[in-house]
């Protein structure tokens, strides 16, 4: 797929293949990073199939985002400003670029499918830059990163792991086994090959999306759904390729020599897809088992938590019943106290009524011409009303005989 070894005579046989073959991903999300002046604009424009990034609009301190629908795929690409020399330096500008890299990756809700790193030809990243990227995005960022470089009119690529495994070769011929090379001609076939390279890389990764540090991981059910979709599309693509080969083989025998190479390439692609399909089916099976195990553990945990909650509620219910019983008893006591207070209040009312009657009698006597009237409440000392007579005698001796007194006993109201 995407090899420049294909003969020119075969190009017309491959031209319409992408219209007949199922795409693996309807949407592809990419983050493009790298040093300054290493060719990020050229790579980004080649992927999108349009002149999206230019020198003028990329001299910014924030990332640029653009998208395009090409060959049945909606591709969204974010281009991050380039750093100078070493990303790990303490320069304030480098620090800002580090933050922009983090923001660009997190801007995708489900995370990007791939991170493309552009470097100069025959160079490798410094150890400090790789460590800085891992610190910014996560230790597994290398698994989701493709490395691109431009050499004149050619573009080469390698996975980040292969790129760092050994130093790149200095000649094109010596690195063919590890790097795909093609001319940067911006033609449809070249654009298609570049997109298929990225799609092939995403397909073979263990995880379809990259989730950076601090990014919430998707639920297991979501991961199973994504992987199941990929497995189904792999099966469909294998079927489409087989059908396409059958069509080629049914052509006129005079074209057999021209078709042989094309059929061999498609058969090789089918074998590669079948190998990936077996891996993904096994990964899907393991993921389903793990998801079911997590669900089972979750149900057990939920049941245990529910049982504990029920027990707690039962204990709380019993405590509430005790509190309610206590409140009812206190309520009965309050009712008894209220009844007692009502009885005492009624007695006081009766006493007041008696006193009011006696006051009325005094007022009537005064109104009948009595010179003076004074009311004296004399508490008896021995519960005997005869004390009143003794009290009157004392008043007479005190020279108060000219006045009329009314004595009342507070015990018997006589």
Short mmCIF file of C-alpha atoms in Angstrom, two decimals:
data_model
loop_
_atom_site.label_atom_id
_atom_site.label_comp_id
_atom_site.label_asym_id
_atom_site.label_seq_id
_atom_site.Cartn_x
_atom_site.Cartn_y
_atom_site.Cartn_z
CA UNK A 1 0.00 0.00 0.00
CA UNK A 2 1.47 3.32 -1.03
CA UNK A 3 4.74 1.91 -2.46
CA UNK A 4 6.61 3.84 -5.13
CA UNK A 5 7.73 0.57 -6.66
CA UNK A 6 4.47 0.21 -8.56
CA UNK A 7 4.91 0.46 -12.32
CA UNK A 8 3.43 3.43 -14.15
CA UNK A 9 1.48 1.01 -16.35
CA UNK A 10 -0.41 -0.15 -13.30
CA UNK A 11 -1.53 3.28 -12.09
CA UNK A 12 -4.73 3.30 -14.17
CA UNK A 13 -5.65 -0.03 -12.55
CA UNK A 14 -5.35 1.41 -9.05
CA UNK A 15 -6.81 4.82 -9.67
CA UNK A 16 -10.38 4.06 -8.62
CA UNK A 17 -9.63 1.50 -5.93
CA UNK A 18 -10.45 3.86 -3.07
CA UNK A 19 -13.99 4.25 -4.39
CA UNK A 20 -14.59 0.52 -4.05
CA UNK A 21 -12.81 -0.28 -0.79
CA UNK A 22 -14.37 0.32 2.64
CA UNK A 23 -12.61 3.00 4.69
CA UNK A 24 -11.59 1.98 8.20
CA UNK A 25 -12.20 5.35 9.83
CA UNK A 26 -14.81 7.90 8.80
CA UNK A 27 -13.07 10.55 10.89
CA UNK A 28 -9.35 10.95 11.52
CA UNK A 29 -8.03 13.49 14.04
CA UNK A 30 -4.36 14.44 13.91
CA UNK A 31 -2.00 16.73 15.85
CA UNK A 32 1.07 17.93 13.92
CA UNK A 33 4.16 19.00 15.92
CA UNK A 34 7.85 19.54 15.28
CA UNK A 35 10.76 21.98 15.19
CA UNK A 36 10.64 25.24 13.32
CA UNK A 37 11.20 25.12 9.54
CA UNK A 38 11.14 21.30 9.40
CA UNK A 39 8.22 21.09 6.95
CA UNK A 40 5.07 20.93 9.09
CA UNK A 41 3.14 23.07 6.61
CA UNK A 42 4.03 20.80 3.70
CA UNK A 43 3.06 17.65 5.56
CA UNK A 44 -0.20 19.19 6.82
CA UNK A 45 -1.19 20.46 3.38
CA UNK A 46 -0.38 17.09 1.80
CA UNK A 47 -2.63 15.31 4.31
CA UNK A 48 -5.56 17.72 3.91
CA UNK A 49 -5.13 17.93 0.15
CA UNK A 50 -5.26 21.73 0.16
CA UNK A 51 -3.13 24.75 0.91
CA UNK A 52 -4.35 25.15 4.50
CA UNK A 53 -1.13 26.28 6.19
CA UNK A 54 1.21 28.97 4.90
CA UNK A 55 4.22 30.76 6.32
CA UNK A 56 2.10 33.84 7.05
CA UNK A 57 -0.70 32.20 9.04
CA UNK A 58 1.56 29.87 10.99
CA UNK A 59 3.73 32.56 12.61
CA UNK A 60 1.48 32.40 15.64
CA UNK A 61 1.89 31.35 19.26
CA UNK A 62 -1.34 29.33 19.24
CA UNK A 63 -2.29 26.24 17.28
CA UNK A 64 -4.18 26.31 13.97
CA UNK A 65 -7.00 23.92 13.16
CA UNK A 66 -8.35 22.95 9.75
CA UNK A 67 -10.22 20.05 8.20
CA UNK A 68 -11.24 18.56 4.88
CA UNK A 69 -13.19 15.58 3.56
CA UNK A 70 -10.92 13.59 1.28
CA UNK A 71 -11.26 10.02 -0.03
CA UNK A 72 -14.31 9.37 2.15
CA UNK A 73 -12.64 10.48 5.38
CA UNK A 74 -13.24 13.61 7.40
CA UNK A 75 -9.73 14.63 8.45
CA UNK A 76 -9.23 17.23 11.17
CA UNK A 77 -5.66 18.45 11.66
CA UNK A 78 -4.16 20.73 14.30
CA UNK A 79 -0.82 22.34 13.55
CA UNK A 80 1.19 23.39 16.62
CA UNK A 81 3.84 26.16 16.45
CA UNK A 82 7.36 24.79 16.12
CA UNK A 83 10.00 24.91 18.81
CA UNK A 84 13.63 25.84 18.29
CA UNK A 85 16.38 23.29 18.89
CA UNK A 86 15.39 21.60 22.16
CA UNK A 87 11.79 21.54 23.45
CA UNK A 88 13.04 20.99 27.01
CA UNK A 89 14.86 24.32 27.33
CA UNK A 90 13.75 26.75 30.03
CA UNK A 91 13.03 29.56 27.57
CA UNK A 92 9.64 31.18 28.15
CA UNK A 93 8.69 30.70 24.49
CA UNK A 94 9.42 26.97 24.72
CA UNK A 95 7.28 26.79 27.85
CA UNK A 96 4.38 28.42 25.96
CA UNK A 97 4.77 25.90 23.13
CA UNK A 98 4.67 23.05 25.64
CA UNK A 99 1.35 24.35 26.94
CA UNK A 100 0.00 24.71 23.38
CA UNK A 101 0.95 21.07 22.68
CA UNK A 102 -1.00 19.95 25.74
CA UNK A 103 -4.00 22.11 24.84
CA UNK A 104 -4.06 20.91 21.22
CA UNK A 105 -4.15 17.24 22.22
CA UNK A 106 -6.84 17.83 24.86
CA UNK A 107 -8.95 19.87 22.43
CA UNK A 108 -10.20 16.62 20.85
CA UNK A 109 -12.99 15.21 22.99
CA UNK A 110 -12.04 11.58 22.32
CA UNK A 111 -8.35 12.36 21.87
CA UNK A 112 -6.48 12.39 18.53
CA UNK A 113 -5.96 9.24 16.48
CA UNK A 114 -2.30 10.07 15.89
CA UNK A 115 0.40 12.63 16.65
CA UNK A 116 2.68 13.40 13.71
CA UNK A 117 6.17 14.63 14.52
CA UNK A 118 8.13 16.32 11.72
CA UNK A 119 11.94 16.29 11.99
CA UNK A 120 14.81 17.21 9.71
CA UNK A 121 16.22 14.58 7.41
CA UNK A 122 18.86 12.30 8.96
CA UNK A 123 18.24 13.58 12.48
CA UNK A 124 16.69 12.10 15.60
CA UNK A 125 15.00 13.71 18.55
CA UNK A 126 17.15 14.48 21.55
CA UNK A 127 16.59 12.39 24.64
CA UNK A 128 15.52 15.51 26.54
CA UNK A 129 12.89 16.38 23.93
CA UNK A 130 11.46 12.85 24.02
CA UNK A 131 11.35 12.94 27.82
CA UNK A 132 9.66 16.35 27.69
CA UNK A 133 6.95 15.01 25.35
CA UNK A 134 6.39 12.04 27.65
CA UNK A 135 6.17 14.36 30.64
CA UNK A 136 3.68 16.60 28.86
CA UNK A 137 1.45 13.95 27.29
CA UNK A 138 2.18 10.62 28.95
CA UNK A 139 4.70 7.79 28.87
CA UNK A 140 2.75 5.99 26.13
CA UNK A 141 2.82 8.89 23.66
CA UNK A 142 5.44 7.10 21.50
CA UNK A 143 2.88 4.38 20.70
CA UNK A 144 0.66 6.99 19.04
CA UNK A 145 3.33 9.00 17.22
CA UNK A 146 4.51 8.86 13.61
CA UNK A 147 7.74 10.61 12.61
CA UNK A 148 7.92 12.32 9.19
CA UNK A 149 10.82 14.03 7.45
CA UNK A 150 11.27 15.75 4.10
CA UNK A 151 14.31 15.20 1.92
CA UNK A 152 14.10 17.37 -1.13
CA UNK A 153 11.15 16.07 -3.15
CA UNK A 154 10.61 13.02 -0.98
CA UNK A 155 8.88 12.32 2.31
CA UNK A 156 9.85 9.47 4.62
CA UNK A 157 8.18 8.19 7.75
CA UNK A 158 8.68 5.78 10.64
CA UNK A 159 6.98 5.02 13.91
CA UNK A 160 8.37 6.89 16.88
CA UNK A 161 9.61 3.63 18.38
CA UNK A 162 11.49 2.67 15.21
CA UNK A 163 12.77 6.20 14.79
CA UNK A 164 14.36 6.16 18.24
CA UNK A 165 15.55 2.54 18.06
CA UNK A 166 18.54 3.32 15.85
CA UNK A 167 19.92 6.32 14.04
CA UNK A 168 18.44 6.93 10.59
CA UNK A 169 20.40 5.87 7.52
CA UNK A 170 21.98 8.51 5.33
CA UNK A 171 20.92 7.13 1.96
CA UNK A 172 17.49 6.40 0.55
CA UNK A 173 18.28 2.85 -0.54
CA UNK A 174 19.53 1.73 2.86
CA UNK A 175 16.39 2.81 4.70
CA UNK A 176 13.69 1.45 2.37
CA UNK A 177 12.87 -1.38 4.75
CA UNK A 178 12.06 1.03 7.54
CA UNK A 179 10.81 4.15 5.77
CA UNK A 180 8.16 4.64 3.16
CA UNK A 181 9.34 7.09 0.50
CA UNK A 182 7.31 8.92 -2.12
CA UNK A 183 7.51 12.13 -4.07
CA UNK A 184 5.87 15.24 -2.62
CA UNK A 185 3.87 15.89 -5.77
CA UNK A 186 0.46 16.68 -4.18
CA UNK A 187 -1.27 14.45 -6.75
CA UNK A 188 -4.35 12.46 -5.77
CA UNK A 189 -2.52 9.13 -5.67
CA UNK A 190 0.17 10.53 -3.38
CA UNK A 191 -2.41 12.11 -1.05
CA UNK A 192 -4.24 8.80 -0.90
CA UNK A 193 -1.05 6.91 -0.05
CA UNK A 194 -0.19 9.36 2.73
CA UNK A 195 -3.65 9.06 4.29
CA UNK A 196 -3.53 5.25 4.02
CA UNK A 197 -0.16 5.26 5.80
CA UNK A 198 -1.70 7.16 8.71
CA UNK A 199 -4.83 4.98 8.65
CA UNK A 200 -2.71 1.83 8.61
CA UNK A 201 -0.76 3.12 11.62
CA UNK A 202 -3.96 3.88 13.55
CA UNK A 203 -5.38 0.48 12.64
CA UNK A 204 -2.38 -1.39 14.07
CA UNK A 205 -2.17 0.52 17.33
CA UNK A 206 -3.35 -1.14 20.51
CA UNK A 207 -5.62 1.83 21.32
CA UNK A 208 -7.40 3.72 18.56
CA UNK A 209 -7.37 7.10 20.34
CA UNK A 210 -4.63 8.72 22.38
CA UNK A 211 -5.59 9.96 25.84
CA UNK A 212 -3.03 12.30 27.36
CA UNK A 213 -2.30 12.89 31.03
CA UNK A 214 -5.38 14.27 32.78
CA UNK A 215 -7.74 13.21 29.99
CA UNK A 216 -10.64 11.10 31.19
CA UNK A 217 -10.48 7.59 29.80
CA UNK A 218 -13.55 6.34 27.91
CA UNK A 219 -15.82 3.78 29.49
CA UNK A 220 -15.02 0.13 28.66
CA UNK A 221 -18.28 -0.16 26.73
CA UNK A 222 -17.18 2.71 24.48
CA UNK A 223 -13.81 1.07 23.80
CA UNK A 224 -15.48 -2.24 22.97
CA UNK A 225 -17.82 -0.44 20.56
CA UNK A 226 -14.92 1.31 18.80
CA UNK A 227 -12.91 -1.90 18.47
CA UNK A 228 -15.94 -3.87 17.26
CA UNK A 229 -16.55 -1.24 14.58
CA UNK A 230 -12.94 -1.53 13.43
CA UNK A 231 -13.15 -5.34 13.31
CA UNK A 232 -16.31 -5.18 11.19
CA UNK A 233 -14.72 -2.73 8.78
CA UNK A 234 -11.59 -4.83 8.50
CA UNK A 235 -13.75 -7.77 7.49
CA UNK A 236 -15.59 -5.62 4.99
CA UNK A 237 -12.34 -4.26 3.52
CA UNK A 238 -10.96 -7.79 3.10
CA UNK A 239 -14.18 -8.73 1.35
CA UNK A 240 -13.99 -5.63 -0.87
CA UNK A 241 -10.39 -6.37 -1.82
CA UNK A 242 -11.22 -9.99 -2.64
CA UNK A 243 -14.07 -8.85 -4.85
CA UNK A 244 -11.82 -6.28 -6.51
CA UNK A 245 -9.23 -8.98 -7.28
CA UNK A 246 -11.93 -11.14 -8.82
CA UNK A 247 -12.90 -8.29 -11.10
CA UNK A 248 -9.29 -7.85 -12.16
CA UNK A 249 -8.89 -11.55 -12.87
CA UNK A 250 -11.99 -11.57 -15.05
CA UNK A 251 -10.49 -9.04 -17.45
CA UNK A 252 -9.21 -9.91 -20.94
CA UNK A 253 -6.28 -12.31 -20.93
CA UNK A 254 -4.22 -9.81 -22.93
CA UNK A 255 -4.03 -7.66 -19.78
CA UNK A 256 -2.88 -10.52 -17.53
CA UNK A 257 0.73 -9.38 -17.47
CA UNK A 258 -0.35 -5.91 -16.42
CA UNK A 259 -2.74 -7.18 -13.76
CA UNK A 260 -0.40 -9.70 -12.15
CA UNK A 261 1.52 -7.11 -10.16
CA UNK A 262 -1.66 -5.36 -9.04
CA UNK A 263 -3.19 -8.65 -7.87
CA UNK A 264 -0.02 -9.53 -5.97
CA UNK A 265 -0.12 -6.17 -4.17
CA UNK A 266 -3.77 -6.58 -3.26
CA UNK A 267 -3.24 -10.14 -2.04
CA UNK A 268 -0.39 -8.90 0.14
CA UNK A 269 -2.65 -6.19 1.51
CA UNK A 270 -5.33 -8.79 2.26
CA UNK A 271 -2.83 -10.95 4.13
CA UNK A 272 -1.72 -7.96 6.18
CA UNK A 273 -5.31 -7.03 6.93
CA UNK A 274 -6.12 -10.59 7.94
CA UNK A 275 -3.19 -10.60 10.34
CA UNK A 276 -4.37 -7.32 11.86
CA UNK A 277 -7.94 -8.63 11.95
CA UNK A 278 -6.86 -11.67 13.98
CA UNK A 279 -5.05 -9.40 16.43
CA UNK A 280 -8.01 -7.06 16.76
CA UNK A 281 -10.49 -9.93 17.17
CA UNK A 282 -8.34 -11.35 19.95
CA UNK A 283 -8.05 -7.89 21.51
CA UNK A 284 -11.82 -7.45 21.20
CA UNK A 285 -12.44 -10.82 22.85
CA UNK A 286 -10.11 -9.96 25.73
CA UNK A 287 -11.66 -6.52 26.08
CA UNK A 288 -15.16 -8.00 26.21
CA UNK A 289 -14.05 -10.50 28.85
CA UNK A 290 -12.40 -7.73 30.84
CA UNK A 291 -15.49 -5.56 30.50
CA UNK A 292 -17.71 -8.41 31.66
CA UNK A 293 -15.38 -9.07 34.57
CA UNK A 294 -15.48 -5.40 35.52
CA UNK A 295 -19.25 -5.43 35.25
CA UNK A 296 -19.42 -8.53 37.45
CA UNK A 297 -17.12 -6.95 40.01
CA UNK A 298 -19.10 -3.76 39.80
CA UNK A 299 -22.36 -5.64 40.35
CA UNK A 300 -20.82 -7.47 43.32
CA UNK A 301 -19.54 -4.20 44.71
CA UNK A 302 -22.90 -2.55 44.11
CA UNK A 303 -24.76 -5.43 45.79
CA UNK A 304 -22.40 -5.30 48.76
CA UNK A 305 -22.81 -1.55 48.96
CA UNK A 306 -26.60 -1.93 48.60
CA UNK A 307 -26.68 -4.54 51.37
CA UNK A 308 -24.65 -2.25 53.59
CA UNK A 309 -26.98 0.60 52.75
CA UNK A 310 -30.05 -1.50 53.59
CA UNK A 311 -28.51 -2.53 56.90
CA UNK A 312 -27.69 1.07 57.67
CA UNK A 313 -31.23 2.16 56.78
CA UNK A 314 -32.70 -0.58 58.98
CA UNK A 315 -30.56 0.55 61.91
CA UNK A 316 -31.54 4.14 61.26
CA UNK A 317 -35.18 3.04 61.11
CA UNK A 318 -34.94 1.37 64.50
CA UNK A 319 -33.28 4.44 65.96
CA UNK A 320 -36.03 6.60 64.50
CA UNK A 321 -38.68 4.34 66.04
CA UNK A 322 -37.05 4.73 69.45
CA UNK A 323 -36.87 8.47 69.00
CA UNK A 324 -40.52 8.54 67.91
CA UNK A 325 -41.60 6.48 70.95
CA UNK A 326 -39.67 8.81 73.22
CA UNK A 327 -41.29 11.81 71.57
CA UNK A 328 -44.75 10.27 72.04
CA UNK A 329 -44.06 9.72 75.74
CA UNK A 330 -42.81 13.27 76.12
CA UNK A 331 -45.91 14.45 74.28
CA UNK A 332 -48.17 12.64 76.75
CA UNK A 333 -46.28 14.23 79.62
CA UNK A 334 -46.72 17.64 78.06
CA UNK A 335 -50.45 17.01 77.66
CA UNK A 336 -50.73 16.08 81.35
CA UNK A 337 -48.82 19.24 82.29
CA UNK A 338 -51.12 21.28 80.08
CA UNK A 339 -54.21 19.77 81.77
CA UNK A 340 -52.75 20.60 85.19
CA UNK A 341 -52.00 24.15 84.11
CA UNK A 342 -55.52 24.52 82.76
CA UNK A 343 -56.97 23.36 86.08
CA UNK A 344 -54.77 25.77 88.03
CA UNK A 345 -55.71 28.53 85.64
CA UNK A 346 -59.39 27.82 86.20
CA UNK A 347 -58.91 27.98 89.96
CA UNK A 348 -57.17 31.32 89.62
CA UNK A 349 -60.03 32.55 87.47
CA UNK A 350 -62.52 31.48 90.14
CA UNK A 351 -60.55 33.34 92.83
CA UNK A 352 -60.42 36.43 90.66
CA UNK A 353 -64.16 36.25 90.16
CA UNK A 354 -64.71 36.16 93.93
CA UNK A 355 -62.37 39.09 94.43
CA UNK A 356 -64.16 40.99 91.70
CA UNK A 357 -67.52 40.44 93.42
CA UNK A 358 -66.15 41.79 96.68
CA UNK A 359 -64.71 44.81 94.97
CA UNK A 360 -68.14 45.43 93.49
CA UNK A 361 -69.71 45.26 96.97
CA UNK A 362 -67.18 47.78 98.27
CA UNK A 363 -67.90 50.17 95.43
CA UNK A 364 -71.66 49.90 96.11
CA UNK A 365 -71.19 50.72 99.78
CA UNK A 366 -69.03 53.69 98.93
CA UNK A 367 -71.63 54.96 96.54
CA UNK A 368 -74.26 54.74 99.37
CA UNK A 369 -72.42 57.48 101.39
CA UNK A 370 -69.94 55.65 103.46
CA UNK A 371 -67.26 58.12 104.53
CA UNK A 372 -64.27 55.92 103.96
CA UNK A 373 -63.69 52.36 103.07
CA UNK A 374 -60.46 50.49 103.09
CA UNK A 375 -59.93 46.87 102.13
CA UNK A 376 -57.50 44.95 104.24
CA UNK A 377 -56.51 41.43 103.41
CA UNK A 378 -55.66 39.82 106.71
CA UNK A 379 -54.00 36.42 106.49
CA UNK A 380 -54.98 34.45 109.57
CA UNK A 381 -52.25 32.87 111.60
CA UNK A 382 -54.16 29.86 112.73
CA UNK A 383 -56.76 29.28 110.02
CA UNK A 384 -59.42 30.80 112.34
CA UNK A 385 -61.55 33.71 111.12
CA UNK A 386 -61.86 35.00 114.70
CA UNK A 387 -58.55 36.79 114.13
CA UNK A 388 -60.46 39.41 112.16
CA UNK A 389 -62.21 40.62 115.35
CA UNK A 390 -58.87 40.95 117.10
CA UNK A 391 -57.56 42.91 114.16
CA UNK A 392 -60.45 45.37 114.35
CA UNK A 393 -59.86 45.93 118.05
CA UNK A 394 -56.27 46.87 117.32
CA UNK A 395 -57.39 49.39 114.70
CA UNK A 396 -59.76 51.02 117.21
CA UNK A 397 -56.95 51.38 119.73
CA UNK A 398 -54.85 53.00 117.01
CA UNK A 399 -57.41 55.84 116.67
CA UNK A 400 -58.91 54.60 113.43
CA UNK A 401 -62.34 53.86 114.76
CA UNK A 402 -63.93 56.54 112.57
CA UNK A 403 -63.25 54.60 109.47
CA UNK A 404 -64.96 51.55 108.08
CA UNK A 405 -62.78 48.56 107.30
CA UNK A 406 -63.53 45.40 105.45
CA UNK A 407 -61.51 42.36 106.35
CA UNK A 408 -61.29 39.30 104.23
CA UNK A 409 -59.65 36.02 104.77
CA UNK A 410 -57.51 34.72 101.95
CA UNK A 411 -58.28 31.12 102.95
CA UNK A 412 -62.04 31.08 103.05
CA UNK A 413 -62.90 34.39 101.42
CA UNK A 414 -65.29 35.21 104.30
#
